[in-house]
Tab-separated table of C-alpha atoms in Angstrom:
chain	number	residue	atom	x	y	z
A	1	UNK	CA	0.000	0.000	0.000
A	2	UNK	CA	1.421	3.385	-1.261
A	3	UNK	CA	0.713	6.741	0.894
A	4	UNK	CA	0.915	10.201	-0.158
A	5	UNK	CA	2.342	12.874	1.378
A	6	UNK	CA	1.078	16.555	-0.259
A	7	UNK	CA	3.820	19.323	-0.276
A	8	UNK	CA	2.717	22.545	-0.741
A	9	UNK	CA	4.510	23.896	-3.599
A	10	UNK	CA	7.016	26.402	-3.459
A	11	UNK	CA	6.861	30.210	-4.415
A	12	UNK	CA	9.539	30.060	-6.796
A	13	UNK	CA	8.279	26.694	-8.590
A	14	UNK	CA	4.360	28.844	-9.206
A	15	UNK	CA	6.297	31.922	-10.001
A	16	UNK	CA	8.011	29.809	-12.596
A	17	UNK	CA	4.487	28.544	-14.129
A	18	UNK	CA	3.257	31.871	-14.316
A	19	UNK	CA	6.433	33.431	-15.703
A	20	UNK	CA	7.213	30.403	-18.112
A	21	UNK	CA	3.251	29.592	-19.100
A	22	UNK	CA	1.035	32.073	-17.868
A	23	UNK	CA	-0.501	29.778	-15.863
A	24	UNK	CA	-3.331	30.958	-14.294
A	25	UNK	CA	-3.973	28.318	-11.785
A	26	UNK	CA	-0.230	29.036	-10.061
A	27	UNK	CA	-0.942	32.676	-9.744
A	28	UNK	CA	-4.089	32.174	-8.643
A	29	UNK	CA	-2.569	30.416	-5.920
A	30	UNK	CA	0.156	33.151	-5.614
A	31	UNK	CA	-2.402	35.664	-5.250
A	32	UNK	CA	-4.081	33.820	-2.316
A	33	UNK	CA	-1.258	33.360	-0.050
A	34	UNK	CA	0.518	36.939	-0.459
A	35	UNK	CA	-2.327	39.076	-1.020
A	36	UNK	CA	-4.183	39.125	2.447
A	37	UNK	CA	-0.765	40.612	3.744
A	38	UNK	CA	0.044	42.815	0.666
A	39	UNK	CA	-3.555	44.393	0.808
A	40	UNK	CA	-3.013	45.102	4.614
A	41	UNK	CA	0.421	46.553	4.444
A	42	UNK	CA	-0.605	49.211	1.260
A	43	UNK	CA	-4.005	50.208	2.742
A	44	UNK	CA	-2.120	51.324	5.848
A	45	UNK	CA	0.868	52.909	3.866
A	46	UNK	CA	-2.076	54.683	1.856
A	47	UNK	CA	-3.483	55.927	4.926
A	48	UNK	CA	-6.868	53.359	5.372
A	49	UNK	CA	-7.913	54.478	1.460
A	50	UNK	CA	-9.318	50.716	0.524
A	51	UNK	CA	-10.290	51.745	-2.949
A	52	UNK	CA	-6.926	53.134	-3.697
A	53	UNK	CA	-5.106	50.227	-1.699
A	54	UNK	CA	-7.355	47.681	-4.540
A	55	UNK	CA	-5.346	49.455	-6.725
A	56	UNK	CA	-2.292	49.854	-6.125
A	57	UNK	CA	-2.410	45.942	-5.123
A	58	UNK	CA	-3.615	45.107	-8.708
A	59	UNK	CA	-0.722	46.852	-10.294
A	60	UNK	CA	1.451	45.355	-7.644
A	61	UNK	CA	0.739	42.171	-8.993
A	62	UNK	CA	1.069	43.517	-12.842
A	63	UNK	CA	4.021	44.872	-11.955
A	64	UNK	CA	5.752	41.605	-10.589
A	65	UNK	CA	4.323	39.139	-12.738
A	66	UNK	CA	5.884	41.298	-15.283
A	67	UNK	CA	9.284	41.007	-14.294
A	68	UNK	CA	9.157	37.532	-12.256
A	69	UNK	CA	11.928	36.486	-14.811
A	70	UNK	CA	14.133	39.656	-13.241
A	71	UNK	CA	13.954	38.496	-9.773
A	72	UNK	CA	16.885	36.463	-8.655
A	73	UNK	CA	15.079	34.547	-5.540
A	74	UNK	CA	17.805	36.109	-3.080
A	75	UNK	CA	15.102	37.598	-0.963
A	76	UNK	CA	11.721	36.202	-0.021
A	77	UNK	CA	9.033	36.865	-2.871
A	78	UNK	CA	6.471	38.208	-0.492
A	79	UNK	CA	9.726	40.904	0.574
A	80	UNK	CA	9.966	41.854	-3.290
A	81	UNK	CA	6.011	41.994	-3.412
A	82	UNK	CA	5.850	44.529	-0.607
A	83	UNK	CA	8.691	46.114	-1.825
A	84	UNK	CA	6.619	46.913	-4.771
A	85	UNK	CA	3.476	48.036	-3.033
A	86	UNK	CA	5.495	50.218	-0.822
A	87	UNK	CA	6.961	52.138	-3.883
A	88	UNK	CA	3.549	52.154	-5.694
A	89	UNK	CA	2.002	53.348	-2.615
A	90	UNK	CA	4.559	56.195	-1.941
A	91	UNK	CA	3.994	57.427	-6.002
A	92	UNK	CA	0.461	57.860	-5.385
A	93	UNK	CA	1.287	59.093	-2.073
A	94	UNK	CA	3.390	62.109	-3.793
A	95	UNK	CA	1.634	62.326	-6.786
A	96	UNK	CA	-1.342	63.767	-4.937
A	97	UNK	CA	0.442	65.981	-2.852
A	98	UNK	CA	-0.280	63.591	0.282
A	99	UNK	CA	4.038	62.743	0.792
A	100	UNK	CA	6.101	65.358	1.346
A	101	UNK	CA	10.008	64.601	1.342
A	102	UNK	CA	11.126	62.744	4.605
A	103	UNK	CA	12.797	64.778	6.686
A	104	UNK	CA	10.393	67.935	6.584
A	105	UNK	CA	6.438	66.276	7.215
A	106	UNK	CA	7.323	65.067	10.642
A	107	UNK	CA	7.350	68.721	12.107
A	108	UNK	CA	4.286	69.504	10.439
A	109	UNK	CA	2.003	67.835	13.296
A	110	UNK	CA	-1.086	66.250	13.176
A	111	UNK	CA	-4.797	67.980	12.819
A	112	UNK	CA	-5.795	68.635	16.187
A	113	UNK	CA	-8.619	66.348	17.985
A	114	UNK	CA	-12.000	67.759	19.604
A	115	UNK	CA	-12.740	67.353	23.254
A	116	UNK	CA	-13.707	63.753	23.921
A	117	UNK	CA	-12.866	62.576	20.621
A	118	UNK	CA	-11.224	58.944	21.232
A	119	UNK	CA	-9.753	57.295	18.216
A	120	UNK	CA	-8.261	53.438	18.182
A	121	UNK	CA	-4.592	52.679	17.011
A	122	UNK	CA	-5.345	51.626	13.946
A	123	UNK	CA	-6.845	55.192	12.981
A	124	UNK	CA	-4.294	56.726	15.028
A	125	UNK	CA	-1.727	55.951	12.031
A	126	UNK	CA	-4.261	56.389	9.470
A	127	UNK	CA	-3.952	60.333	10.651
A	128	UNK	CA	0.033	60.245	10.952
A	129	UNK	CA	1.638	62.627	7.927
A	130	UNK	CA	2.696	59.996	5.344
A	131	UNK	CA	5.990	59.966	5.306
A	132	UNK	CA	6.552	59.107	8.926
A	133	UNK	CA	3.376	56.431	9.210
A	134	UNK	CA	5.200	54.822	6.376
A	135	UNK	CA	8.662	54.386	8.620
A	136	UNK	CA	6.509	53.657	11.494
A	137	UNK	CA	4.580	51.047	9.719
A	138	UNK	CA	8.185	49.534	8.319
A	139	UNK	CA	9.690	48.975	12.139
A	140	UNK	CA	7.296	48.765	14.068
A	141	UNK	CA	4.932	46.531	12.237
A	142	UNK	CA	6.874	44.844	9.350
A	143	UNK	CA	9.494	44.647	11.684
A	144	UNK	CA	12.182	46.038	9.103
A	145	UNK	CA	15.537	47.690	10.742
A	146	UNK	CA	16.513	50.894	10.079
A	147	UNK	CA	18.915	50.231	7.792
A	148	UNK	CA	16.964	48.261	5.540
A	149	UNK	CA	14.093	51.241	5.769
A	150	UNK	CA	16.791	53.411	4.729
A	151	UNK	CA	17.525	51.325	1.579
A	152	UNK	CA	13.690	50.818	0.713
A	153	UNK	CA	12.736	54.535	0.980
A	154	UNK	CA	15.894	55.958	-0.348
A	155	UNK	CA	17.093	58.181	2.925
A	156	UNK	CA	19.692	57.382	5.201
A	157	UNK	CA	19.293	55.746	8.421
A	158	UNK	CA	19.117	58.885	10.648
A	159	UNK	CA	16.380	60.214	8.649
A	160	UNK	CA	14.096	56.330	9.461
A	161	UNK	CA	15.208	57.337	12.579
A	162	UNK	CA	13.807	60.970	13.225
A	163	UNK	CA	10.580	59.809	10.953
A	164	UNK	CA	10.176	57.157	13.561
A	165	UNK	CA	10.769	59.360	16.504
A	166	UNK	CA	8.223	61.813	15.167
A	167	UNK	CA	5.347	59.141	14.170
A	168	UNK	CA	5.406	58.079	17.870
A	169	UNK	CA	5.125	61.338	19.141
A	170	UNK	CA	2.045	62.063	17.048
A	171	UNK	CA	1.122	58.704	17.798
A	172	UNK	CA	0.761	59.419	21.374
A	173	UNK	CA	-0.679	62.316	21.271
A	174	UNK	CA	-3.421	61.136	19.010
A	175	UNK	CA	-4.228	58.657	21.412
A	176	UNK	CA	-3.242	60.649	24.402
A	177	UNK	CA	-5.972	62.537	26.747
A	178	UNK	CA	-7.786	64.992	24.508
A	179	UNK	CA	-7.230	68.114	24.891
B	1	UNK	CA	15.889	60.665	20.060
B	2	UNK	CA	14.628	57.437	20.221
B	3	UNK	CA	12.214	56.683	22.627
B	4	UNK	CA	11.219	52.999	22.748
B	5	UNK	CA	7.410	51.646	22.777
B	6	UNK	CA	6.155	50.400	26.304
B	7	UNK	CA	4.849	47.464	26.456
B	8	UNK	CA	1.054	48.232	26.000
B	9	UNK	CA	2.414	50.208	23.001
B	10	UNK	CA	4.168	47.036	21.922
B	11	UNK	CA	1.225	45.018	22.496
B	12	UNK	CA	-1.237	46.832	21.165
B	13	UNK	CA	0.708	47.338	17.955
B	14	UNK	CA	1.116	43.448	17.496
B	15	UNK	CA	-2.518	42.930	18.043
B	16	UNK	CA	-3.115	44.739	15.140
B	17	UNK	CA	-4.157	42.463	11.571
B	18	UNK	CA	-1.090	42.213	9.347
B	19	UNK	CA	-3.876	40.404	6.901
B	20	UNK	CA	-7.187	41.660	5.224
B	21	UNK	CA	-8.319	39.764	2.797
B	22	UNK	CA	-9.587	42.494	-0.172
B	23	UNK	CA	-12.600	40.065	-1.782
B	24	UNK	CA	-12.856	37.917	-4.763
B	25	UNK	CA	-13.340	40.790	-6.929
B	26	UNK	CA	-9.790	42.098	-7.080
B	27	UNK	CA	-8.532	38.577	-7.366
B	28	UNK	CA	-10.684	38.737	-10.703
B	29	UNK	CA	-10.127	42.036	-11.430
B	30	UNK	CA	-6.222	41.161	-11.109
B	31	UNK	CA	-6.642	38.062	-13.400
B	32	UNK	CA	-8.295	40.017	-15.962
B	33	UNK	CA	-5.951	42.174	-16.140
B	34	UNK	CA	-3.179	40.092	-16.729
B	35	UNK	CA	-5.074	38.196	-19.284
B	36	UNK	CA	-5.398	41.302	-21.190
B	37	UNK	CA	-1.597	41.862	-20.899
B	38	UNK	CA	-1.133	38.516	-22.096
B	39	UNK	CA	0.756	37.505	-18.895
B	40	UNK	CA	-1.525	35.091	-17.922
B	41	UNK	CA	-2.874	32.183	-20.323
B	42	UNK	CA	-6.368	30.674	-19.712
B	43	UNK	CA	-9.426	32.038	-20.742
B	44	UNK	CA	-12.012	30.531	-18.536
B	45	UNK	CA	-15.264	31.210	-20.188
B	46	UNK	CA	-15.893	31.544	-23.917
B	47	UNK	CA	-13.640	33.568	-26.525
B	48	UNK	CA	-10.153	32.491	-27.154
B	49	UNK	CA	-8.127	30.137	-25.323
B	50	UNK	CA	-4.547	30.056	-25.304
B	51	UNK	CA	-2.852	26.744	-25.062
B	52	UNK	CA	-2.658	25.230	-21.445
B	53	UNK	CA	0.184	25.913	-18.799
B	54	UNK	CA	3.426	24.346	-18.889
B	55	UNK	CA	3.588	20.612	-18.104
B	56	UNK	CA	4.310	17.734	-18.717
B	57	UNK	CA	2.866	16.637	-22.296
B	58	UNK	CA	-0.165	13.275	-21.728
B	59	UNK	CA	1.176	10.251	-21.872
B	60	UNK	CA	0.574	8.644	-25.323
B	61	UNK	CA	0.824	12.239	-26.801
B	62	UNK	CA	2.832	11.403	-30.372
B	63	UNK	CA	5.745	13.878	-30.938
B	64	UNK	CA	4.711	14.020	-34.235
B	65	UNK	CA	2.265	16.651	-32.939
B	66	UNK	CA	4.656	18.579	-31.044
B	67	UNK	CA	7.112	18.462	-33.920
B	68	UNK	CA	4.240	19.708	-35.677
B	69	UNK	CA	3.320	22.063	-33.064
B	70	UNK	CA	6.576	23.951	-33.270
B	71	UNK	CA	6.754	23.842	-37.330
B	72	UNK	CA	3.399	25.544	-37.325
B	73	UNK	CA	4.811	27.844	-34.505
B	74	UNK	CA	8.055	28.702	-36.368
B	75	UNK	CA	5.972	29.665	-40.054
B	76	UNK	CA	3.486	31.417	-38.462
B	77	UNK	CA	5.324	33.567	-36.359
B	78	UNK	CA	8.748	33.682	-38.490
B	79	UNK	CA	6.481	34.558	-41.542
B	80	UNK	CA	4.648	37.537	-39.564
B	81	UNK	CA	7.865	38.975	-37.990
B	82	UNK	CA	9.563	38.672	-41.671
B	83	UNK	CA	6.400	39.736	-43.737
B	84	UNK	CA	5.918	42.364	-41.473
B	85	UNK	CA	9.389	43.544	-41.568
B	86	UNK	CA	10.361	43.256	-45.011
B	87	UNK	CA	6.865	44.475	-46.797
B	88	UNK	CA	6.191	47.785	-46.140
B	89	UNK	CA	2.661	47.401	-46.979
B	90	UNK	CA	1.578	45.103	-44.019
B	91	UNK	CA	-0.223	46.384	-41.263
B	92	UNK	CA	2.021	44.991	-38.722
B	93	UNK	CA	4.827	46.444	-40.013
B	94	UNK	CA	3.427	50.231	-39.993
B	95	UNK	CA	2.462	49.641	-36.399
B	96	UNK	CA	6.075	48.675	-36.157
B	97	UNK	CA	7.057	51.336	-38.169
B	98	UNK	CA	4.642	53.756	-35.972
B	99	UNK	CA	6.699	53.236	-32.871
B	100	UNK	CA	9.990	54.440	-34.634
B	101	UNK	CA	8.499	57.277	-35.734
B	102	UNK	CA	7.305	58.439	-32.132
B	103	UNK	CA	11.056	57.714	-31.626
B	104	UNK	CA	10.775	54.808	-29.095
B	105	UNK	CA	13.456	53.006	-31.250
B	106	UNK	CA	14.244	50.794	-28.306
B	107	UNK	CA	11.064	49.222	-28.014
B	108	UNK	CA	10.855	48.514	-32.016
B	109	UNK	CA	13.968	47.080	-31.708
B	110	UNK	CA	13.405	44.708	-28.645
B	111	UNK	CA	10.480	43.750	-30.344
B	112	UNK	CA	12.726	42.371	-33.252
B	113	UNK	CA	15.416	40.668	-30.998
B	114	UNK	CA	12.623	39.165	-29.082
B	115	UNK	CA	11.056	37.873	-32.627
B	116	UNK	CA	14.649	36.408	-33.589
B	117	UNK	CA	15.583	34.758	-29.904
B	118	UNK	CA	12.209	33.633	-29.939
B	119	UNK	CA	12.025	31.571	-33.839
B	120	UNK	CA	16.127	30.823	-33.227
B	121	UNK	CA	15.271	29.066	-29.926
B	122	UNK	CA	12.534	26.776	-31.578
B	123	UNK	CA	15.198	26.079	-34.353
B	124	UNK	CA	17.478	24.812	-32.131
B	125	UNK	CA	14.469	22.783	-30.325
B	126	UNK	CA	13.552	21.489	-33.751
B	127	UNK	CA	17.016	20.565	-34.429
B	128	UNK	CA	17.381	18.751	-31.287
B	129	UNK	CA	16.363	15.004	-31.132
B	130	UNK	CA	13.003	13.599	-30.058
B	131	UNK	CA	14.240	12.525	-25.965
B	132	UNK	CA	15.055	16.205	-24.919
B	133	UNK	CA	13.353	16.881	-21.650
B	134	UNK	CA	10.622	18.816	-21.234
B	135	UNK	CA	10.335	19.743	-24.732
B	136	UNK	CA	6.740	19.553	-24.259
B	137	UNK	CA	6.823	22.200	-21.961
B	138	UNK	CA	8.887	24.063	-23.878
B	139	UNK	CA	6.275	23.390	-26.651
B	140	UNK	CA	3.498	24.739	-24.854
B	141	UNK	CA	5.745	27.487	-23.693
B	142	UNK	CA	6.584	28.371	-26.916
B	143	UNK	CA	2.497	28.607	-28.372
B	144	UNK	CA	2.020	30.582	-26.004
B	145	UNK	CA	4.237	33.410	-26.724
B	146	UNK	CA	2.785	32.959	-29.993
B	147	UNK	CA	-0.547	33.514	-28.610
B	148	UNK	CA	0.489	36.347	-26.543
B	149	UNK	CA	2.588	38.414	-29.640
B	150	UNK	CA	-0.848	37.539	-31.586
B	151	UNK	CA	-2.614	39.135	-29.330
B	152	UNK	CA	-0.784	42.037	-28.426
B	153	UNK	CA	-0.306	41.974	-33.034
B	154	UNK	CA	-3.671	42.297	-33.084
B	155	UNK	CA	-3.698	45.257	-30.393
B	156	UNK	CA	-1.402	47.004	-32.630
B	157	UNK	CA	-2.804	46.764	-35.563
B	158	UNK	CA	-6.531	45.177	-34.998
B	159	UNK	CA	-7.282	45.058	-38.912
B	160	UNK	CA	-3.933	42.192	-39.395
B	161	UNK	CA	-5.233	39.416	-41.196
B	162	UNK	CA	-2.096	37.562	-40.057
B	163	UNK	CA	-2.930	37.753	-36.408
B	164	UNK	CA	-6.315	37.246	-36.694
B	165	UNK	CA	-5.425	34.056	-38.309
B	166	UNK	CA	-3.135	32.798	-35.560
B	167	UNK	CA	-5.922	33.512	-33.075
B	168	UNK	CA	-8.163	31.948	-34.858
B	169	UNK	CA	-6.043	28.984	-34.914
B	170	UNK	CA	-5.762	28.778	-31.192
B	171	UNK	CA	-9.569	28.958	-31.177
B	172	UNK	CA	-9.368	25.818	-33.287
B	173	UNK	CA	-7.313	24.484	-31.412
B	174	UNK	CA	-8.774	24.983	-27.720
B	175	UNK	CA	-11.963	23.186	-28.736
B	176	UNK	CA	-9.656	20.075	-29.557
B	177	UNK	CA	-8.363	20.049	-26.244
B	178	UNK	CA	-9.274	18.664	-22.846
B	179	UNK	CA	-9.571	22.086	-20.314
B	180	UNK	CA	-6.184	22.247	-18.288
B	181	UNK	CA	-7.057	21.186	-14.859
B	182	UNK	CA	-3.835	22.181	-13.266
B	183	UNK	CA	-2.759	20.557	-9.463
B	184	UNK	CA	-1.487	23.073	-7.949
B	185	UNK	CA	0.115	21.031	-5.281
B	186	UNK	CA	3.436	18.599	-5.865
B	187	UNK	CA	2.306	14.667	-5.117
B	188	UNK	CA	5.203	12.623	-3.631
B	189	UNK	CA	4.987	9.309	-3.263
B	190	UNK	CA	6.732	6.990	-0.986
C-alpha cells in the first residue's frame, strides 16, 4: 500500500508557471497566499484608502508578474512583493500631494482632535503625515531595521530614525488625553 | 531621540491584523488584467483560449504533434515577424514602423530581438532530437508566446489578417483540447 504525502509547492516553482506559461492556476494560488498581507500593508501605507489600496495591489501584482523572470530569488518573494506596493504606494502618495520629502512632514504635526474625541490605534496611524506612518509602519509593524528602511525609501538611516521618533510622538498624542 | 514603545504600546501594535483579505473581486479584477496583458494564459469562459500551462505533455501524446506544433509555430510567427518587416505594406509592419516614428526606437527594436531569440530558440528545439526533456513544456511554452505576440499583433494593428489568423487557430485548437485542470500542489509518493 502506497501513501501520499502533499507538499505545498514552493513560491519560486508557481512563479516559474506563471512566468514560463502564464498559468493561471499558479498565480491564482500566488495571489491567495501573499495578497491578504500585501492588501493590509498598502491600505495602511495609503493611509486606510481601501479603494486606492485595490489598486495599487492590482498593479502590484502587474508589476511583478511582469518582471518575475528579473527576480533572482535572493530575498523572499512576499519581501519583493511589498517592496513593490510600498513604492507604488509612496507614487500615489506624492503624486497627490499627500508625501512630502522625509525629513520635513514630521514637524508639520497632526490635525488637532475635539474634546472627547477617542480614536483606536489603527486610525491613530491612518492620521500620521505619510511619510513618517510609512517608517513607522516599516519597524514597528513589518518589523524592518533601520537600515533596511533606509535602503527601501531611499534616505539614510538617521532620517528612518527621526521619521520614527516623530510618528510616535504624534502617535501618542493622538491617542493621548484629549485636549 | 529614540524613545522605545512600552509594552502596551508594543502590544497593542502586534494585536493589530497584518492580513485583510480584499474580496474575490480584485482577485478577478487582477486576473483580468493580466489576461489582457497577455501575462496570464487561460481564458475561462468563452472567446479564445490560449494553449494550457506548462507541463508535462499526456502520456501517449505522439511527438509528431509537437514536432508539428513547433513547425506551425516557427511559419506562423517567423512569416509575420519577416512579412511584417520586409513588406512595407503590411499592417504589422506600420504599427512597427509607428513606434519608430514616435522615436521609441528601443522598443521597435526589442520587439525584433525578441522575434529572432524567440524563432532561433525553436530552431534549435527542432534541431534537437526527439528525448530532450521537457520539450513539451517548452512546446506549450513556446504557443504561447505565440498567442500572446498575436494578441498584443492584433492590439497594434486590430485590422492584421495575419494575427487574426493565428488567433483563430488557437480557437481551433482549444476546442480540440481537454480544459487544463492544473494541481497546484506537488504529489510525492513513498
Amino acid at each position: 500500500m502506497r501513501a501520499q504525502a502533499v507538499v505545498p509547492t514552493t513560491d519560486r516553482v508557481l512563479a516559474e508557471r506563471v512566468a514560463n506559461a502564464g498559468d493561471e492556476t499558479a498565480f491564482r494560488e500566488l495571489y491567495g497566499r501573499h495578497t491578504p498581507r500585501l492588501y493590509q500593508f498598502v491600505l495602511r501605507v495609503l493611509g486606510g484608502d481601501e479603494a486606492e489600496a485595490e489598486d495599487v495591489v492590482q498593479e502590484t501584482w502587474i508589476r511583478a508578474t511582469t518582471n518575475l523572470g528579473s527576480f533572482r530569488w535572493e530575498a523572499r518573494f512576499e519581501t519583493w512583493l511589498t517592496g513593490i506596493g510600498l513604492n507604488l504606494s509612496r507614487n500615489r502618495l506624492r503624486r497627490s500631494g499627500r508625501l512630502d520629502e522625509l525629513g520635513d512632514e514630521g514637524r508639520r504635526g497632526v490635525e488637532p482632535r475635539g474634546r472627547d474625541e477617542r480614536i483606536d490605534l489603527e486610525r491613530a496611524i491612518a492620521l500620521l503625515p505619510a511619510g513618517c506612518r510609512t517608517v513607522l509602519i516599516l519597524h514597528d509593524l513589518e518589523g524592518f531595521k533601520h537600515s533596511e528602511i533606509a535602503e527601501k525609501l531611499g534616505v539614510t538611516e538617521g532620517t528612518s530614525k527621526s521619521q520614527l521618533w516623530s510618528a510616535r510622538r504624534h502617535m501618542r498624542q493622538l491617542l493621548g488625553p484629549a485636549a | 531621540m529614540m524613545d522605545e514603545l512600552t509594552a502596551a504600546e508594543r502590544q497593542a501594535l502586534d494585536a493589530l491584523p497584518r492580513e485583510t483579505d480584499p474580496g474575490q473581486l480584485l482577485e478577478e479584477r487582477t486576473v483580468r488584467a493580466l489576461r489582457e496583458k497577455g501575462l496570464l494564459a487561460t481564458v475561462r469562459a468563452g472567446g479564445v483560449e490560449s494553449p494550457p500551462p506548462a507541463q508535462s505533455p499526456p502520456h501517449g501524446r505522439p511527438w509528431w504533434r509537437s514536432a508539428a506544433a513547433i513547425a506551425a509555430g516557427i511559419a506562423l510567427f517567423a512569416g509575420g515577424m519577416s512579412i511584417g518587416q520586409v513588406m512595407g505594406s503590411r499592417q504589422t509592419a506600420e504599427a512597427f514602423q509607428t513606434v519608430f516614428v514616435e522615436g521609441d526606437v528601443r522598443l521597435a527594436s526589442q520587439v525584433q530581438r525578441t522575434g529572432s531569440e524567440y524563432v532561433a530558440a525553436l530552431e534549435a528545439l527542432t534541431a534537437a532530437d526527439g528525448t530532450v526533456a521537457d520539450s513539451g513544456q517548452a512546446v506549450e511554452v513556446a504557443l504561447t508566446a505565440l498567442w500572446a505576440a498575436a494578441n498584443e499583433i492584433v492590439r497594434l494593428a486590430p485590422d492584421d489578417p495575419l494575427a487574426a489568423r493565428i488567433l483563430q487557430g488557437f480557437q481551433a485548437r482549444a476546442q480540440l483540447m481537454n480544459r487544463y485542470e492544473a494541481s497546484n500542489q506537488l504529489l510525492v509518493e513513498f
